[in-house]
Every structure is written in structure tokens, then in C-alpha cells.
DNA sequence: ACCTGAACACCGTTCAAGT
DNA sequence: ACCTGAACACCGTTCAAGT
């Protein structure tokens, strides 16, 4: 007996889920993992979702908001435990910041969008919460901790945005080479200080730079008095 | 008697100068001042120069390089004297960094492009030269000065990139509002540290933040030992 | 060497019209 | 309320062909 069945076409592949913000963002993350953030466009995403670009605007205000949502999803990968750091608040904070930096390094173009559109998703809040707690443990005042978290995250984000571009964008590599060349050929007579600082200006391993940059900020944050902010 | 004359059309307005990198960049700066960096596109620029976009590629490798050239031109406006600062190296450096920050704040979208494509023009070199000199005066080692300049410029640039977006881009204002709202509504039970740091997290005048941020970095840079970089 | 027209392969966003 | 087709107004970059 033939079984009565629905027309097959709809069942050949997993049914196309109804449009929803959640599903849109998941698909966007997918495209980013496979092809990079520059392919996460409204048009391309719509195509992947089997609809027209106009449909997305019901759930996403504009492209920047889409990228911000992708970023927050990625921040879910940050290890907030600070486990490697042991008991010391400073080492734990270092581990958290290292994890944050690594996530951004692994997804290059995202760091850039974080500088432009400050994230505000759940994973971002968790990260801020954790960093505030660790700085407080280290004896930072309320203002020092609050502004310090800002500075730490901004610095890590900016570093990732700079470095990442260099690694993945051929054009940006040119720019970096141009900078190195420009610094290198600055003559000792016209730019004596540059010449005198030369090996250091372009040297240092990424790990050395990360460690020093982190220590600079934490030392500065905990030792520089901040004015009180009123309610 | 009728005077014999050339066809007028060519003389009605200042003769169209021959294409040259110099003239291209000047025109680009012009468009940016009038309409913002987002209008400085290859196509728009070519139109302004009365030619086709393809012609520009003889002088400019790609759009990012064009924006980098515009940025370097703008950096000519930075006051390197540090005059307001008096005799103290620290106050002079603060004045220089303040001037740099103000230039970027005045030309918002440029800061963003500086983070992506590191500048390497003459004006950028002068700025680095000056900052290195002042940090050395303050007793920084070669490594501290070299890496410190990087950090100072990066921090100022990132701050401008963040703030500037908020001021000029309506969408970015939304994002900032979203962040403030997200931080503000983080409940005391799920995010106690955020709640505890609340007025400070989003508070402080730009001037307070600038001063504190600068002091954090300078204190950190001069007090944090850096490993030696070999030749 | 320098310049160009034309083409290729894309974008974001809006809006009137449909369900 | 949600979804869509179609349009508007743009992009960057390449390349064969010209001067």
C-alpha cells in the first residue's frame, strides 16, 4: 500500500527554519567561520537563508548590528575561569585577557568591528563582570576598576585589530611593511630618536609585547588615583 | 576686431591639473573635509578629478592606502611643540598626545582607518620621533620608550575611533545606548560587580578619562621593566 | 608610462505591495 | 506582524585597448 506523503521537496534537507533573530545570527556566525566576516553581508546572508535581504531588517537594524551580534556569539568562547593563572588575581586576570585576545586573533576582522560598535551582549557582560571582580580583588578602587576594565579591553581589542589585519589581509601586510620600511629608513640625522630606538621599535615577540602591555596597564591602573564619579 | 581666442571651455575654470599622487591626495582631503571620509571612494574621487576610477590606480594601490595618505596629511595639524606643557617632559607629552587626540576627534572616521592600516607618512614619523624623545627624557629605557609610544598612540587612536563613531554615526549612537542600557539593567544578582561599579562604568568626563588614561600609561610605561630586544 | 571605457561582481537600504 | 520583489544609489578592482 502506498503511504500517503507530503510532497518530498520540503523534506529532502532539514526543513528551512522560520526566520528568527537567533537563526539569523547562527547562520551569520557560520558564514564567518567558513569565509570570513567580509562575507557576512545582508545580501549574502539572505541568500544563505533563502530569502531576500529586505526580510532581515525585521530582526537586525543594520549591518553593524549584525556584526556586533556575531561578535557577542564569539565571546562565548572566552575562558573566564582564569584557571591557568592559579590563585593570584593578577595571573588570573592575565589568563582571562589572554583568552579574550586569542579569540579575537582567531577571528580577525571581528576585533575591528568591536572598536566601532561597542558590544553589549550577554557574553560581553560576563567578561566585564569577571574583569571587574579580579581588579577589585587586586585592590583597585571602584573608579580604577571601572575605567581600568575599559582600558584593558580596549587595548586588547585594538591590538587584535591591528595584528589580525596584518595576518589575513594582503593589503594590510603592505601597510605594515611600509611602516617598517619608513621607520627603518628614517635617517639618523632627520629622525635621531627613531634611529636610536630602532631594534626595539619593530621588535619583541607577540608574547613579550602582550605580557609587557598587560603589566603596564595593570600597574598603571592600580597605582594611578582616579577622581571620584558622582551618582 | 574680434580677438582670436582659444576655445573658452578650458579656461573658464582653473585648468584641471595633471593627475599626480599629490593632487589626488589633496582632493581626497578636500572631499573628506566637506563630506566625510565615507565619501572618499575611488569612484567619487575620480569623478571630482574628472576622470575614471581606473586612472587612480596608477598612483594609489587601493582604497585603504588612499585613506592612509589622507590620515598622514591630517597629522600635519598635530602640534608637536607641547608648548602648553611648559618645561616638564610629562606635561609636554600630555600636550602632544592631547593634540593628536583632538585632531582625530575632529576627523572621526579617520581614527578607525589608522587602526587598520598603520600610517607611515612623514607626519607620522615626526610624531613618533617627538614622543620617543619625550619618553626618553622621562627616563624610559629604549624598550620602554619604543613600546610605550606604540601603546600611547594606539590608545589615543582607539579612543578616538570609539568616541568619534558615537558622535557622528547615528547607528553607532544606538550601539552606545544599547551598551549603557545593557550595563544599567544588569541586575545586582546576576552581575553584582557591574551593579557595584555602576556610576563609574559609564561616568567621568572625557577630560577626566583622557587625563587618567594618559597617566595610567605613562606611569605603567616608566615603571614596568621591559625585556631587552636584540639587534 | 599613463590613461581610459567598459565590464564584472558585488554592496546597504527602502518601500509599496502582498499574506 | 511578517515577508517580499524590485528598485535606487552606490561600491572596488581589473583589463584590453588606446595614446
GROMACS .gro file of C-alpha atoms (C1' of nucleotides) in nm:
model
  500
    1UNK     CA    1   0.000   0.000   0.000
    2UNK     CA    2   0.139   0.332  -0.091
    3UNK     CA    3   0.185   0.558   0.202
    4UNK     CA    4   0.034   0.895   0.157
    5UNK     CA    5   0.308   1.152   0.190
    6UNK     CA    6   0.374   1.514   0.177
    7UNK     CA    7   0.549   1.643  -0.133
    8UNK     CA    8   0.913   1.545  -0.084
    9UNK     CA    9   1.084   1.866  -0.169
   10UNK     CA   10   1.035   2.014   0.174
   11UNK     CA   11   1.182   1.710   0.346
   12UNK     CA   12   1.486   1.643   0.131
   13UNK     CA   13   1.701   1.860   0.355
   14UNK     CA   14   1.642   1.976   0.708
   15UNK     CA   15   1.339   2.198   0.688
   16UNK     CA   16   1.431   2.560   0.645
   17UNK     CA   17   1.370   2.701   0.992
   18UNK     CA   18   1.148   3.003   1.023
   19UNK     CA   19   1.335   3.329   1.022
   20UNK     CA   20   1.429   3.445   1.370
   21UNK     CA   21   1.699   3.662   1.516
   22UNK     CA   22   1.860   3.358   1.671
   23UNK     CA   23   1.872   3.164   1.349
   24UNK     CA   24   1.994   3.464   1.154
   25UNK     CA   25   2.286   3.518   1.391
   26UNK     CA   26   2.376   3.149   1.394
   27UNK     CA   27   2.387   3.145   1.018
   28UNK     CA   28   2.597   3.461   1.017
   29UNK     CA   29   2.849   3.301   1.254
   30UNK     CA   30   2.861   3.007   1.021
   31UNK     CA   31   2.940   3.218   0.719
   32UNK     CA   32   3.207   3.398   0.916
   33UNK     CA   33   3.376   3.074   1.020
   34UNK     CA   34   3.374   2.945   0.667
   35UNK     CA   35   3.454   3.258   0.469
   36UNK     CA   36   3.537   3.548   0.696
   37UNK     CA   37   3.342   3.846   0.826
   38UNK     CA   38   3.367   4.032   0.498
   39UNK     CA   39   3.125   3.781   0.350
   40UNK     CA   40   2.873   3.838   0.627
   41UNK     CA   41   2.664   4.086   0.430
   42UNK     CA   42   2.291   4.132   0.435
   43UNK     CA   43   2.264   4.009   0.079
   44UNK     CA   44   2.484   3.707   0.123
   45UNK     CA   45   2.316   3.614   0.448
   46UNK     CA   46   1.973   3.646   0.292
   47UNK     CA   47   2.082   3.417   0.012
   48UNK     CA   48   2.201   3.159   0.264
   49UNK     CA   49   1.866   3.185   0.440
   50UNK     CA   50   1.676   3.153   0.117
   51UNK     CA   51   1.508   3.487   0.131
   52UNK     CA   52   1.558   3.846   0.021
   53UNK     CA   53   1.775   4.096   0.203
   54UNK     CA   54   1.476   4.309   0.297
   55UNK     CA   55   1.344   4.031   0.518
   56UNK     CA   56   1.641   4.054   0.752
   57UNK     CA   57   1.562   4.409   0.851
   58UNK     CA   58   1.276   4.284   1.063
   59UNK     CA   59   1.531   4.130   1.300
   60UNK     CA   60   1.853   4.324   1.250
   61UNK     CA   61   1.869   4.703   1.238
   62UNK     CA   62   2.171   4.730   1.010
   63UNK     CA   63   2.490   4.555   0.911
   64UNK     CA   64   2.690   4.688   1.205
   65UNK     CA   65   2.434   4.545   1.447
   66UNK     CA   66   2.463   4.212   1.271
   67UNK     CA   67   2.839   4.211   1.316
   68UNK     CA   68   2.800   4.308   1.681
   69UNK     CA   69   2.573   4.011   1.735
   70UNK     CA   70   2.826   3.781   1.569
   71UNK     CA   71   3.096   3.920   1.796
   72UNK     CA   72   2.896   3.855   2.108
   73UNK     CA   73   2.833   3.498   1.997
   74UNK     CA   74   3.208   3.451   1.957
   75UNK     CA   75   3.278   3.597   2.300
   76UNK     CA   76   3.111   3.285   2.434
   77UNK     CA   77   3.443   3.112   2.362
   78UNK     CA   78   3.641   3.326   2.604
   79UNK     CA   79   3.762   3.128   2.905
   80UNK     CA   80   3.661   3.334   3.206
   81UNK     CA   81   3.790   3.093   3.467
   82UNK     CA   82   4.146   3.222   3.458
   83UNK     CA   83   4.243   2.869   3.559
   84UNK     CA   84   4.596   2.879   3.423
   85UNK     CA   85   4.661   3.172   3.647
   86UNK     CA   86   4.634   2.984   3.974
   87UNK     CA   87   4.532   3.175   4.285
   88UNK     CA   88   4.679   3.516   4.213
   89UNK     CA   89   4.424   3.771   4.089
   90UNK     CA   90   4.680   3.922   3.859
   91UNK     CA   91   4.769   3.595   3.691
   92UNK     CA   92   4.402   3.506   3.662
   93UNK     CA   93   4.322   3.838   3.500
   94UNK     CA   94   4.616   3.789   3.268
   95UNK     CA   95   4.477   3.449   3.168
   96UNK     CA   96   4.131   3.594   3.102
   97UNK     CA   97   4.272   3.875   2.892
   98UNK     CA   98   4.491   3.633   2.705
   99UNK     CA   99   4.189   3.420   2.625
  100UNK     CA  100   3.996   3.725   2.506
  101UNK     CA  101   4.288   3.832   2.289
  102UNK     CA  102   4.326   3.484   2.140
  103UNK     CA  103   3.958   3.466   2.049
  104UNK     CA  104   3.985   3.796   1.866
  105UNK     CA  105   4.308   3.690   1.698
  106UNK     CA  106   4.138   3.375   1.575
  107UNK     CA  107   3.860   3.580   1.422
  108UNK     CA  108   4.049   3.872   1.284
  109UNK     CA  109   3.808   4.115   1.133
  110UNK     CA  110   3.580   4.097   1.433
  111UNK     CA  111   3.812   4.298   1.653
  112UNK     CA  112   3.782   4.589   1.419
  113UNK     CA  113   3.406   4.588   1.441
  114UNK     CA  114   3.428   4.572   1.822
  115UNK     CA  115   3.611   4.903   1.826
  116UNK     CA  116   3.348   5.064   1.614
  117UNK     CA  117   3.031   4.922   1.768
  118UNK     CA  118   3.078   4.851   2.134
  119UNK     CA  119   2.928   4.512   2.212
  120UNK     CA  120   2.651   4.481   2.467
  121UNK     CA  121   2.552   4.117   2.459
  122UNK     CA  122   2.538   3.866   2.740
  123UNK     CA  123   2.887   3.729   2.684
  124UNK     CA  124   3.036   4.075   2.685
  125UNK     CA  125   2.865   4.150   3.015
  126UNK     CA  126   3.004   3.832   3.167
  127UNK     CA  127   3.354   3.931   3.061
  128UNK     CA  128   3.320   4.279   3.211
  129UNK     CA  129   3.177   4.131   3.529
  130UNK     CA  130   3.470   3.894   3.567
  131UNK     CA  131   3.738   4.154   3.496
  132UNK     CA  132   3.581   4.400   3.740
  133UNK     CA  133   3.584   4.136   4.010
  134UNK     CA  134   3.950   4.050   3.955
  135UNK     CA  135   4.063   4.412   3.954
  136UNK     CA  136   3.871   4.472   4.276
  137UNK     CA  137   4.042   4.175   4.430
  138UNK     CA  138   4.367   4.344   4.340
  139UNK     CA  139   4.271   4.643   4.546
  140UNK     CA  140   4.154   4.877   4.269
  141UNK     CA  141   3.902   5.143   4.373
  142UNK     CA  142   3.563   5.150   4.210
  143UNK     CA  143   3.673   5.410   3.958
  144UNK     CA  144   4.003   5.240   3.890
  145UNK     CA  145   3.832   4.908   3.828
  146UNK     CA  146   3.558   5.056   3.609
  147UNK     CA  147   3.784   5.264   3.389
  148UNK     CA  148   4.055   5.002   3.403
  149UNK     CA  149   3.835   4.734   3.252
  150UNK     CA  150   3.756   4.971   2.971
  151UNK     CA  151   4.123   5.034   2.908
  152UNK     CA  152   4.221   4.669   2.927
  153UNK     CA  153   3.952   4.556   2.685
  154UNK     CA  154   4.017   4.844   2.450
  155UNK     CA  155   4.387   4.773   2.441
  156UNK     CA  156   4.342   4.403   2.372
  157UNK     CA  157   4.084   4.477   2.106
  158UNK     CA  158   4.300   4.734   1.934
  159UNK     CA  159   4.599   4.502   1.936
  160UNK     CA  160   4.395   4.226   1.779
  161UNK     CA  161   4.252   4.465   1.522
  162UNK     CA  162   4.600   4.574   1.420
  163UNK     CA  163   4.774   4.240   1.422
  164UNK     CA  164   4.490   4.046   1.274
  165UNK     CA  165   4.467   4.268   0.974
  166UNK     CA  166   4.832   4.214   0.906
  167UNK     CA  167   4.795   3.840   0.908
  168UNK     CA  168   4.496   3.798   0.686
  169UNK     CA  169   4.468   4.094   0.457
  170UNK     CA  170   4.735   4.112   0.189
  171UNK     CA  171   4.689   4.487   0.154
  172UNK     CA  172   4.742   4.540   0.525
  173UNK     CA  173   5.065   4.345   0.510
  174UNK     CA  174   5.184   4.602   0.260
  175UNK     CA  175   5.096   4.877   0.502
  176UNK     CA  176   5.292   4.711   0.781
  177UNK     CA  177   5.588   4.661   0.553
  178UNK     CA  178   5.562   5.023   0.454
  179UNK     CA  179   5.567   5.126   0.818
  180UNK     CA  180   5.869   4.909   0.892
  181UNK     CA  181   6.046   5.047   0.587
  182UNK     CA  182   5.956   5.402   0.678
  183UNK     CA  183   6.085   5.357   1.032
  184UNK     CA  184   6.392   5.171   0.912
  185UNK     CA  185   6.499   5.430   0.659
  186UNK     CA  186   6.441   5.727   0.886
  187UNK     CA  187   6.790   5.864   0.876
  188UNK     CA  188   6.985   5.924   1.191
  189UNK     CA  189   7.008   6.294   1.110
  190UNK     CA  190   6.642   6.370   1.042
  191UNK     CA  191   6.496   6.129   1.299
  192UNK     CA  192   6.764   6.055   1.556
  193UNK     CA  193   6.530   5.916   1.820
  194UNK     CA  194   6.374   5.670   1.579
  195UNK     CA  195   6.718   5.557   1.470
  196UNK     CA  196   6.831   5.520   1.830
  197UNK     CA  197   6.528   5.310   1.926
  198UNK     CA  198   6.535   5.106   1.616
  199UNK     CA  199   6.561   4.742   1.701
  200UNK     CA  200   6.304   4.781   1.977
  201UNK     CA  201   6.051   4.978   1.772
  202UNK     CA  202   5.971   4.688   1.545
  203UNK     CA  203   6.099   4.408   1.766
  204UNK     CA  204   5.978   4.194   2.051
  205UNK     CA  205   5.779   3.874   2.022
  206UNK     CA  206   5.400   3.895   2.038
  207UNK     CA  207   5.418   3.717   2.375
  208UNK     CA  208   5.669   3.972   2.511
  209UNK     CA  209   5.454   4.256   2.390
  210UNK     CA  210   5.141   4.103   2.538
  211UNK     CA  211   5.299   4.049   2.879
  212UNK     CA  212   5.453   4.391   2.894
  213UNK     CA  213   5.140   4.564   2.769
  214UNK     CA  214   4.928   4.386   3.029
  215UNK     CA  215   5.167   4.468   3.311
  216UNK     CA  216   5.187   4.831   3.204
  217UNK     CA  217   4.812   4.863   3.224
  218UNK     CA  218   4.761   4.675   3.548
  219UNK     CA  219   5.047   4.859   3.718
  220UNK     CA  220   4.917   5.190   3.589
  221UNK     CA  221   4.554   5.118   3.676
  222UNK     CA  222   4.627   5.017   4.034
  223UNK     CA  223   4.879   5.295   4.102
  224UNK     CA  224   4.712   5.594   3.937
  225UNK     CA  225   4.448   5.765   4.151
  226UNK     CA  226   4.119   5.829   3.973
  227UNK     CA  227   3.877   6.112   4.057
  228UNK     CA  228   3.550   6.010   4.220
  229UNK     CA  229   3.249   5.987   3.989
  230UNK     CA  230   2.926   6.108   4.145
  231UNK     CA  231   2.598   5.927   4.107
  232UNK     CA  232   3.817   9.349  -3.436
  233UNK     CA  233   3.744   9.019  -3.291
  234UNK     CA  234   4.026   8.880  -3.087
  235UNK     CA  235   4.122   8.534  -3.183
  236UNK     CA  236   4.083   8.314  -2.884
  237UNK     CA  237   4.123   7.963  -2.769
  238UNK     CA  238   3.805   7.774  -2.712
  239UNK     CA  239   3.688   7.904  -2.376
  240UNK     CA  240   3.591   7.586  -2.210
  241UNK     CA  241   3.940   7.502  -2.092
  242UNK     CA  242   3.996   7.844  -1.939
  243UNK     CA  243   3.661   7.905  -1.773
  244UNK     CA  244   3.787   7.748  -1.454
  245UNK     CA  245   4.133   7.685  -1.322
  246UNK     CA  246   4.290   7.434  -1.558
  247UNK     CA  247   4.245   7.082  -1.443
  248UNK     CA  248   4.587   6.991  -1.305
  249UNK     CA  249   4.754   6.682  -1.437
  250UNK     CA  250   4.689   6.375  -1.228
  251UNK     CA  251   4.954   6.317  -0.963
  252UNK     CA  252   4.965   6.146  -0.628
  253UNK     CA  253   4.994   6.481  -0.458
  254UNK     CA  254   4.692   6.627  -0.631
  255UNK     CA  255   4.489   6.314  -0.576
  256UNK     CA  256   4.554   6.317  -0.201
  257UNK     CA  257   4.479   6.689  -0.175
  258UNK     CA  258   4.148   6.640  -0.347
  259UNK     CA  259   4.071   6.346  -0.122
  260UNK     CA  260   4.138   6.559   0.188
  261UNK     CA  261   3.905   6.816   0.044
  262UNK     CA  262   3.622   6.571  -0.004
  263UNK     CA  263   3.676   6.443   0.348
  264UNK     CA  264   3.655   6.789   0.499
  265UNK     CA  265   3.338   6.868   0.308
  266UNK     CA  266   3.155   6.537   0.327
  267UNK     CA  267   3.336   6.292   0.549
  268UNK     CA  268   3.569   6.000   0.486
  269UNK     CA  269   3.290   5.770   0.376
  270UNK     CA  270   3.261   5.979   0.060
  271UNK     CA  271   3.630   5.939  -0.016
  272UNK     CA  272   3.585   5.649  -0.255
  273UNK     CA  273   3.778   5.572  -0.568
  274UNK     CA  274   3.473   5.640  -0.782
  275UNK     CA  275   3.375   5.963  -0.613
  276UNK     CA  276   3.732   6.089  -0.616
  277UNK     CA  277   3.772   6.007  -0.984
  278UNK     CA  278   3.454   6.199  -1.057
  279UNK     CA  279   3.590   6.502  -0.870
  280UNK     CA  280   3.913   6.474  -1.071
  281UNK     CA  281   3.723   6.442  -1.396
  282UNK     CA  282   3.847   6.100  -1.483
  283UNK     CA  283   3.756   5.736  -1.441
  284UNK     CA  284   3.829   5.531  -1.131
  285UNK     CA  285   4.079   5.312  -1.314
  286UNK     CA  286   4.312   5.608  -1.361
  287UNK     CA  287   4.368   5.644  -0.990
  288UNK     CA  288   4.523   5.302  -0.957
  289UNK     CA  289   4.838   5.433  -1.121
  290UNK     CA  290   4.903   5.641  -0.808
  291UNK     CA  291   4.717   5.468  -0.527
  292UNK     CA  292   4.731   5.095  -0.466
  293UNK     CA  293   4.387   5.059  -0.311
  294UNK     CA  294   4.127   5.241  -0.107
  295UNK     CA  295   4.294   5.169   0.227
  296UNK     CA  296   4.618   5.326   0.102
  297UNK     CA  297   4.422   5.631  -0.007
  298UNK     CA  298   4.275   5.668   0.340
  299UNK     CA  299   4.618   5.622   0.497
  300UNK     CA  300   4.751   5.906   0.282
  301UNK     CA  301   4.463   6.128   0.390
  302UNK     CA  302   4.538   6.048   0.751
  303UNK     CA  303   4.902   6.139   0.719
  304UNK     CA  304   4.807   6.470   0.561
  305UNK     CA  305   4.582   6.540   0.858
  306UNK     CA  306   4.857   6.453   1.105
  307UNK     CA  307   5.029   6.767   0.982
  308UNK     CA  308   4.787   6.952   1.209
  309UNK     CA  309   4.916   6.791   1.527
  310UNK     CA  310   5.101   7.039   1.748
  311UNK     CA  311   5.429   6.870   1.835
  312UNK     CA  312   5.572   7.156   2.037
  313UNK     CA  313   5.399   7.059   2.359
  314UNK     CA  314   5.408   7.430   2.442
  315UNK     CA  315   5.118   7.429   2.682
  316UNK     CA  316   5.303   7.177   2.888
  317UNK     CA  317   5.584   7.409   2.996
  318UNK     CA  318   5.919   7.250   3.082
  319UNK     CA  319   5.812   6.918   3.224
  320UNK     CA  320   5.853   6.627   2.981
  321UNK     CA  321   5.540   6.467   3.114
  322UNK     CA  322   5.324   6.772   3.062
  323UNK     CA  323   5.472   6.826   2.718
  324UNK     CA  324   5.399   6.469   2.620
  325UNK     CA  325   5.048   6.510   2.755
  326UNK     CA  326   5.002   6.818   2.538
  327UNK     CA  327   5.128   6.638   2.228
  328UNK     CA  328   4.901   6.343   2.289
  329UNK     CA  329   4.610   6.574   2.356
  330UNK     CA  330   4.672   6.748   2.024
  331UNK     CA  331   4.690   6.414   1.843
  332UNK     CA  332   4.368   6.302   2.007
  333UNK     CA  333   4.191   6.626   1.918
  334UNK     CA  334   4.291   6.601   1.553
  335UNK     CA  335   4.148   6.252   1.536
  336UNK     CA  336   3.834   6.360   1.719
  337UNK     CA  337   3.786   6.638   1.469
  338UNK     CA  338   3.808   6.393   1.181
  339UNK     CA  339   3.622   6.100   1.322
  340UNK     CA  340   3.628   5.819   1.074
  341UNK     CA  341   4.000   5.860   1.019
  342UNK     CA  342   4.091   5.712   1.355
  343UNK     CA  343   3.927   5.389   1.258
  344UNK     CA  344   4.134   5.363   0.943
  345UNK     CA  345   4.450   5.436   1.143
  346UNK     CA  346   4.391   5.124   1.350
  347UNK     CA  347   4.352   4.914   1.043
  348UNK     CA  348   4.631   5.047   0.822
  349UNK     CA  349   4.918   5.175   1.030
  350UNK     CA  350   5.032   5.509   0.889
  351UNK     CA  351   5.388   5.551   0.768
  352UNK     CA  352   5.398   5.903   0.627
  353UNK     CA  353   5.627   6.189   0.714
  354UNK     CA  354   5.394   6.343   0.968
  355UNK     CA  355   5.351   6.016   1.148
  356UNK     CA  356   5.726   5.974   1.171
  357UNK     CA  357   5.761   6.321   1.319
  358UNK     CA  358   5.505   6.235   1.584
  359UNK     CA  359   5.680   5.911   1.676
  360UNK     CA  360   6.015   6.092   1.684
  361UNK     CA  361   5.882   6.353   1.921
  362UNK     CA  362   5.710   6.109   2.156
  363UNK     CA  363   6.020   5.889   2.174
  364UNK     CA  364   6.229   6.189   2.268
  365UNK     CA  365   5.996   6.294   2.546
  366UNK     CA  366   5.968   5.947   2.694
  367UNK     CA  367   6.347   5.916   2.693
  368UNK     CA  368   6.370   6.247   2.873
  369UNK     CA  369   6.145   6.094   3.133
  370UNK     CA  370   6.396   5.820   3.192
  371UNK     CA  371   6.235   5.541   2.992
  372UNK     CA  372   6.470   5.272   2.862
  373UNK     CA  373   6.497   5.214   2.489
  374UNK     CA  374   6.247   4.930   2.503
  375UNK     CA  375   6.010   5.116   2.731
  376UNK     CA  376   6.014   5.421   2.505
  377UNK     CA  377   5.972   5.222   2.183
  378UNK     CA  378   5.689   5.002   2.304
  379UNK     CA  379   5.543   5.285   2.508
  380UNK     CA  380   5.500   5.512   2.205
  381UNK     CA  381   5.316   5.231   2.035
  382UNK     CA  382   5.086   5.190   2.331
  383UNK     CA  383   5.021   5.562   2.374
  384UNK     CA  384   4.936   5.617   2.009
  385UNK     CA  385   4.725   5.304   1.994
  386UNK     CA  386   4.527   5.404   2.299
  387UNK     CA  387   4.460   5.755   2.175
  388UNK     CA  388   4.364   5.624   1.833
  389UNK     CA  389   4.130   5.362   1.973
  390UNK     CA  390   3.963   5.617   2.200
  391UNK     CA  391   3.906   5.848   1.907
  392UNK     CA  392   3.776   5.564   1.695
  393UNK     CA  393   3.524   5.471   1.961
  394UNK     CA  394   3.411   5.815   2.064
  395UNK     CA  395   3.408   5.960   1.718
  396UNK     CA  396   3.178   5.697   1.588
  397UNK     CA  397   2.936   5.773   1.863
  398UNK     CA  398   2.924   6.138   1.775
  399UNK     CA  399   2.875   6.122   1.402
  400UNK     CA  400   2.717   5.797   1.314
  401UNK     CA  401   2.355   5.760   1.418
  402UNK     CA  402   2.378   5.382   1.418
  403UNK     CA  403   2.680   5.388   1.649
  404UNK     CA  404   2.489   5.607   1.891
  405UNK     CA  405   2.235   5.328   1.910
  406UNK     CA  406   2.509   5.083   1.992
  407UNK     CA  407   2.642   5.302   2.271
  408UNK     CA  408   2.294   5.345   2.408
  409UNK     CA  409   2.250   4.972   2.391
  410UNK     CA  410   2.570   4.923   2.587
  411UNK     CA  411   2.467   5.172   2.851
  412UNK     CA  412   2.127   5.010   2.876
  413UNK     CA  413   2.281   4.664   2.895
  414UNK     CA  414   2.519   4.769   3.171
  415UNK     CA  415   2.247   4.960   3.351
  416UNK     CA  416   1.997   4.681   3.358
  417UNK     CA  417   2.246   4.414   3.460
  418UNK     CA  418   2.077   4.305   3.775
  419UNK     CA  419   2.256   4.309   4.107
  420UNK     CA  420   2.204   3.935   4.139
  421UNK     CA  421   2.332   3.819   3.801
  422UNK     CA  422   2.608   4.081   3.765
  423UNK     CA  423   2.691   4.212   4.110
  424UNK     CA  424   3.025   4.367   4.015
  425UNK     CA  425   2.872   4.564   3.728
  426UNK     CA  426   2.600   4.688   3.957
  427UNK     CA  427   2.853   4.783   4.223
  428UNK     CA  428   3.067   4.980   3.978
  429UNK     CA  429   2.776   5.139   3.808
  430UNK     CA  430   2.810   5.511   3.816
  431UNK     CA  431   3.180   5.490   3.732
  432UNK     CA  432   3.143   5.246   3.445
  433UNK     CA  433   2.963   5.491   3.224
  434UNK     CA  434   3.067   5.810   3.402
  435UNK     CA  435   3.355   6.053   3.404
  436UNK     CA  436   3.402   6.348   3.172
  437UNK     CA  437   3.606   6.297   2.857
  438UNK     CA  438   3.874   6.520   3.008
  439UNK     CA  439   3.888   6.311   3.325
  440UNK     CA  440   3.913   5.996   3.122
  441UNK     CA  441   4.183   6.140   2.899
  442UNK     CA  442   4.396   6.254   3.192
  443UNK     CA  443   4.360   5.932   3.383
  444UNK     CA  444   4.422   5.717   3.076
  445UNK     CA  445   4.735   5.913   2.993
  446UNK     CA  446   4.869   5.891   3.347
  447UNK     CA  447   4.796   5.520   3.366
  448UNK     CA  448   5.003   5.460   3.057
  449UNK     CA  449   5.291   5.687   3.142
  450UNK     CA  450   5.313   5.554   3.495
  451UNK     CA  451   5.294   5.198   3.369
  452UNK     CA  452   5.543   5.252   3.088
  453UNK     CA  453   5.809   5.406   3.309
  454UNK     CA  454   5.765   5.164   3.597
  455UNK     CA  455   5.730   4.833   3.416
  456UNK     CA  456   6.058   4.671   3.315
  457UNK     CA  457   6.075   4.556   2.954
  458UNK     CA  458   6.291   4.269   2.827
  459UNK     CA  459   6.585   4.366   2.607
  460UNK     CA  460   6.533   4.331   2.233
  461UNK     CA  461   6.841   4.212   2.044
  462UNK     CA  462   6.955   4.361   1.718
  463DA     C1'  463   5.422   5.527  -1.898
  464DC     C1'  464   5.000   5.685  -1.838
  465DC     C1'  465   4.512   5.693  -1.905
  466DT     C1'  466   4.050   5.517  -2.018
  467DG     C1'  467   3.575   5.276  -2.113
  468DA     C1'  468   3.355   4.921  -2.002
  469DA     C1'  469   3.268   4.539  -1.755
  470DC     C1'  470   3.247   4.212  -1.351
  471DA     C1'  471   3.097   4.124  -0.926
  472DC     C1'  472   2.929   4.291  -0.575
  473DC     C1'  473   2.715   4.629  -0.170
  474DG     C1'  474   2.308   4.859   0.202
  475DT     C1'  475   1.868   5.011   0.247
  476DT     C1'  476   1.388   5.145   0.140
  477DC     C1'  477   0.925   5.089   0.004
  478DA     C1'  478   0.493   4.958  -0.185
  479DA     C1'  479   0.258   4.552  -0.208
  480DG     C1'  480   0.126   4.127  -0.050
  481DT     C1'  481  -0.007   3.748   0.311
  482DA     C1'  482   0.317   4.134   1.206
  483DC     C1'  483   0.598   3.948   0.892
  484DC     C1'  484   0.780   3.886   0.443
  485DT     C1'  485   0.900   4.001  -0.036
  486DG     C1'  486   1.035   4.185  -0.530
  487DA     C1'  487   1.209   4.533  -0.719
  488DA     C1'  488   1.435   4.937  -0.731
  489DC     C1'  489   1.766   5.315  -0.600
  490DA     C1'  490   2.202   5.451  -0.539
  491DC     C1'  491   2.600   5.323  -0.487
  492DC     C1'  492   3.089   5.030  -0.426
  493DG     C1'  493   3.631   4.825  -0.562
  494DT     C1'  494   3.904   4.648  -0.898
  495DT     C1'  495   4.061   4.458  -1.346
  496DC     C1'  496   4.172   4.454  -1.819
  497DA     C1'  497   4.212   4.520  -2.301
  498DA     C1'  498   4.272   4.897  -2.572
  499DG     C1'  499   4.433   5.331  -2.671
  500DT     C1'  500   4.780   5.746  -2.667
   0.00000   0.00000   0.00000
